[in-house]
Coordinates of C-alpha atoms in Angstrom, one line a residue:
X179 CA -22.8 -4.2 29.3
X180 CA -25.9 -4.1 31.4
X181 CA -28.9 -2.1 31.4
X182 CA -30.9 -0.7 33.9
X183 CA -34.4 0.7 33.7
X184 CA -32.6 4.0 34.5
X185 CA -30.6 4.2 31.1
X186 CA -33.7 4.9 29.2
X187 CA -35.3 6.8 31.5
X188 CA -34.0 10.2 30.6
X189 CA -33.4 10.2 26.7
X190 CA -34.5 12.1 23.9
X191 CA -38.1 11.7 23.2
X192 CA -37.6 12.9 19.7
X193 CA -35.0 9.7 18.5
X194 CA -36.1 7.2 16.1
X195 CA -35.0 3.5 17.5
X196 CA -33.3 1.6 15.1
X197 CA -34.9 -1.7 16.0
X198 CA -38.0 -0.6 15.4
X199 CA -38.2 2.4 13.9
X200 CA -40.6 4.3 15.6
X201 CA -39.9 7.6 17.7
X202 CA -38.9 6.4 21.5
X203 CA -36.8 7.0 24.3
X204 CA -33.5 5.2 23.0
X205 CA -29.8 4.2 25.1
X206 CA -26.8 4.3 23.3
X207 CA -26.6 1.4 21.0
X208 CA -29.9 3.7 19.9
X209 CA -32.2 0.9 20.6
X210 CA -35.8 1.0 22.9
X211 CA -36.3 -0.6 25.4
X212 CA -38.2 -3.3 24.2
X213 CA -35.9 -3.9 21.0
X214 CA -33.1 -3.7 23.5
X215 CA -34.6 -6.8 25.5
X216 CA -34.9 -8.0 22.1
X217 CA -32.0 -8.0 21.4
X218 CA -30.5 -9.4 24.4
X219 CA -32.6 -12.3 23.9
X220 CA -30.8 -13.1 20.4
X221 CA -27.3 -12.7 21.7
X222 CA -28.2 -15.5 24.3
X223 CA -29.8 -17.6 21.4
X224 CA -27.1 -17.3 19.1
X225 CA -24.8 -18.2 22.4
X226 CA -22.9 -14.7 21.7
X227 CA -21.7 -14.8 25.8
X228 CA -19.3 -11.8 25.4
X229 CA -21.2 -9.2 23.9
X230 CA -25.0 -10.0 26.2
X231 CA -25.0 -8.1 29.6
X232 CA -26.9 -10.7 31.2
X233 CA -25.0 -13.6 30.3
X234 CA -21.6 -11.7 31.3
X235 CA -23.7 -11.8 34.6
X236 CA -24.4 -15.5 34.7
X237 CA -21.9 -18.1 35.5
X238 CA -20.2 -20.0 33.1
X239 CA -22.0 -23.6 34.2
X240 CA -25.6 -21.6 33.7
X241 CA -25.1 -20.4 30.4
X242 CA -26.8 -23.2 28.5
X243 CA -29.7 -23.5 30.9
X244 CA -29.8 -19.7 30.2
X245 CA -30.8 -20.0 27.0
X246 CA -33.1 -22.8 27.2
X247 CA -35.2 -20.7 29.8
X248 CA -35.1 -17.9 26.8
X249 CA -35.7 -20.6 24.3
X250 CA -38.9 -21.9 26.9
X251 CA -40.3 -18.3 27.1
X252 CA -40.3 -16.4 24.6
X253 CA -39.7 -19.2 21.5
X254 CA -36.0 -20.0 19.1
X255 CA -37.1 -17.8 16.7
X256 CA -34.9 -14.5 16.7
X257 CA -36.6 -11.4 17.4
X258 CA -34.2 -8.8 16.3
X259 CA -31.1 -9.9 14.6
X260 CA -30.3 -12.5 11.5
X261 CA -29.5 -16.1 13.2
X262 CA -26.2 -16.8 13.3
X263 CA -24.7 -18.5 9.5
X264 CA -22.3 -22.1 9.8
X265 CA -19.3 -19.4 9.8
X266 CA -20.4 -17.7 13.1
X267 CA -21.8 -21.3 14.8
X268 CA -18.3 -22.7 13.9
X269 CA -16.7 -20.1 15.9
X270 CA -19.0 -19.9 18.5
X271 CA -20.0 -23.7 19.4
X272 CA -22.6 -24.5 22.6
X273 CA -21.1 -25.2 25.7
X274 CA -22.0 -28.3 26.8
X275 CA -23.0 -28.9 30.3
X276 CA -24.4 -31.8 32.4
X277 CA -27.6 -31.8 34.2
X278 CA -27.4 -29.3 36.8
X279 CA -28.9 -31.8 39.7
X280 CA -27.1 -34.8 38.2
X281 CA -29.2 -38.4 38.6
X282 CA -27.9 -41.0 41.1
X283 CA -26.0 -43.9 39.8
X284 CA -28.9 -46.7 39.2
X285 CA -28.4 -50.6 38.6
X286 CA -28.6 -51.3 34.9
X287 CA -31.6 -53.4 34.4
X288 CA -31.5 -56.3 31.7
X289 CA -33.4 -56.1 28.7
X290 CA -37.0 -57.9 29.1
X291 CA -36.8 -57.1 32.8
X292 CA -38.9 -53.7 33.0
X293 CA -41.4 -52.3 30.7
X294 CA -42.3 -48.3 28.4
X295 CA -44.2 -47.3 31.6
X296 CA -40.8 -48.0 33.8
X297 CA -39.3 -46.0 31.2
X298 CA -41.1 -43.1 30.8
X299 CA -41.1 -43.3 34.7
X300 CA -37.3 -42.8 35.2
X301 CA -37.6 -40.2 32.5
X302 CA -40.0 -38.3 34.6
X303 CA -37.5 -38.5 37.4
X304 CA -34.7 -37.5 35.5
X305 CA -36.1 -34.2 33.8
X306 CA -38.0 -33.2 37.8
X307 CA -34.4 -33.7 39.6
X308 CA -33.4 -30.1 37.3
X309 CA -33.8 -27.1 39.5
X310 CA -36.0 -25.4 37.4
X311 CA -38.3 -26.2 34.8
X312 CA -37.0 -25.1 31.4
X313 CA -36.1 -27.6 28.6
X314 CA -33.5 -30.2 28.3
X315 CA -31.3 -31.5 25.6
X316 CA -32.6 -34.7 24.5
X317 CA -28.8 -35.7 23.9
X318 CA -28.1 -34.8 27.3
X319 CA -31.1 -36.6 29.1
X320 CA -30.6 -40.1 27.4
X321 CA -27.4 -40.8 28.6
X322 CA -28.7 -41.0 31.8
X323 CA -31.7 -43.0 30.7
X324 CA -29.3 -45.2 29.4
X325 CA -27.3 -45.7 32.6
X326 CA -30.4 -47.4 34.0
X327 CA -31.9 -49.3 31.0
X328 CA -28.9 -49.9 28.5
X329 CA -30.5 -52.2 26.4
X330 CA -33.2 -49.7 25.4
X331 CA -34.9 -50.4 22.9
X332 CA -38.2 -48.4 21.8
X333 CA -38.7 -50.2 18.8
X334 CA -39.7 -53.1 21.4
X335 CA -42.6 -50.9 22.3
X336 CA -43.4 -50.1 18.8
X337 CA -41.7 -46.8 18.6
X338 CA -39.4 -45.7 16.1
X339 CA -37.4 -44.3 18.6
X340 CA -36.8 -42.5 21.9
X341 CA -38.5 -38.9 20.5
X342 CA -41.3 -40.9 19.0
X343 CA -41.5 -42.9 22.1
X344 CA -42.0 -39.6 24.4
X345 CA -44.4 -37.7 21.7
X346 CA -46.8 -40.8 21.8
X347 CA -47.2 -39.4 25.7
X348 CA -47.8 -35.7 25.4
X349 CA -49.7 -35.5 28.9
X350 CA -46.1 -36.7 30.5
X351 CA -43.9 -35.2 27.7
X352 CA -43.4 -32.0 25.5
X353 CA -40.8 -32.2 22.7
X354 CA -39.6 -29.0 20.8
X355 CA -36.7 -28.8 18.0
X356 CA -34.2 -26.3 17.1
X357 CA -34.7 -25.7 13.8
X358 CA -35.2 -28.0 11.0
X359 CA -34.4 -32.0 11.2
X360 CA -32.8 -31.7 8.1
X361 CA -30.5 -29.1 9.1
X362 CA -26.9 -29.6 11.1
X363 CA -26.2 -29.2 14.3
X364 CA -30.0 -29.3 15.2
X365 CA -31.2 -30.6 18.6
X366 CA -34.2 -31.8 20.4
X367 CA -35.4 -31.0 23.4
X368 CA -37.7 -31.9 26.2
X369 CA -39.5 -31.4 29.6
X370 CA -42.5 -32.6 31.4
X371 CA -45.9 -31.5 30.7
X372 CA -46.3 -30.4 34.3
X373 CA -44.3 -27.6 35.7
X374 CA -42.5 -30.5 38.5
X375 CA -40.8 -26.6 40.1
X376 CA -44.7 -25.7 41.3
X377 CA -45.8 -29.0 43.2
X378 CA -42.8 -28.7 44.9
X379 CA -43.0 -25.0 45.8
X380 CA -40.2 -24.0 43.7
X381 CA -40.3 -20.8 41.6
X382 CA -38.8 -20.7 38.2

């Protein structure tokens, strides 16, 4: 269920919120408005579609980018709630979803034939043909990399791999992790350093 600015707007002053514990103008899960839209926030994180008003608002196909423009916001730490245990991610796995402006079908180009700046210029091309700038799953992005330089290989450049390859340019590329490395089920993500939605007069 959604809220509105209007379901808070005539409670009883005298409540204690239970998010925060402090006396406020609550709705009926007895929340503020503020640890409401906390709250909101974690169920998107923790991918809990069914029970977040906004995501039950949002098309299936724009759940994942949903959450990466949470994620790109306001952080991947939860704000409210305890992050979801191996139980609850079991039941509830990530829907998975290509690029929402997919990249055009390229001619694969043989290994010794191109260079790291060609690279990291298809990269760039790849990440600004997304509608809007919010993070990308690094699993999801290489494949298409791939597509146009399947012999890739960064250790050529003196990388230790694709990540390490994009961190050595952090004025093209940010990079930002889920969690832990050493923890399952972890990703990586990334987007340009430049918000490509603004030079080309497109609001987030």
């Amino acid at each position: 269920m959604a809220y509105t600015d209007e379901d808070f707007g005539d409670g009883i002053v005298d409540t204690i919120c239970t998010g925060c514990d402090l006396p406020a103008v609550v709705n009926d899960l007895h929340l503020c408005q503020d640890c409401f839209a906390k709250l909101e926030r974690d169920l998107i994180r923790a991918r809990d579609w069914d029970y977040s008003g906004t995501a039950f608002m949002t098309p299936d196909e724009d759940l994942e980018e949903l959450r990466l423009r949470v994620i790109s916001e306001y952080g991947a730490n939860y704000e409210l709630i305890a992050p979801p245990d191996k139980t609850e991610l079991r039941r509830n796995p990530p829907r998975r979803k290509a690029m929402p402006l997919p990249y055009p079908q390229v001619e694969p180009r043989p290994a010794g034939s191109y260079t790291e700046t060609d690279v990291l210029d298809s990269l760039e091309r790849i990440l600004a043909a997304t509608r809007s700038y919010v993070w990308r799953d690094l699993q999801e992005v290489a494949p298409l990399l791939r597509q146009e330089y399947p012999d890739l290989n960064p250790k050529a450049y003196e990388h230790k791999n694709l990540l390490r390859m994009l961190q050595a340019h952090p004025k093209r590329f940010q990079t930002h992790r889920d969690g832990s490395k050493h923890k399952k089920g972890t990703h990586t993500y990334v987007r340009l350093s430049r918000d490509h939605t603004k030079t080309r007069g497109v609001e987030n």
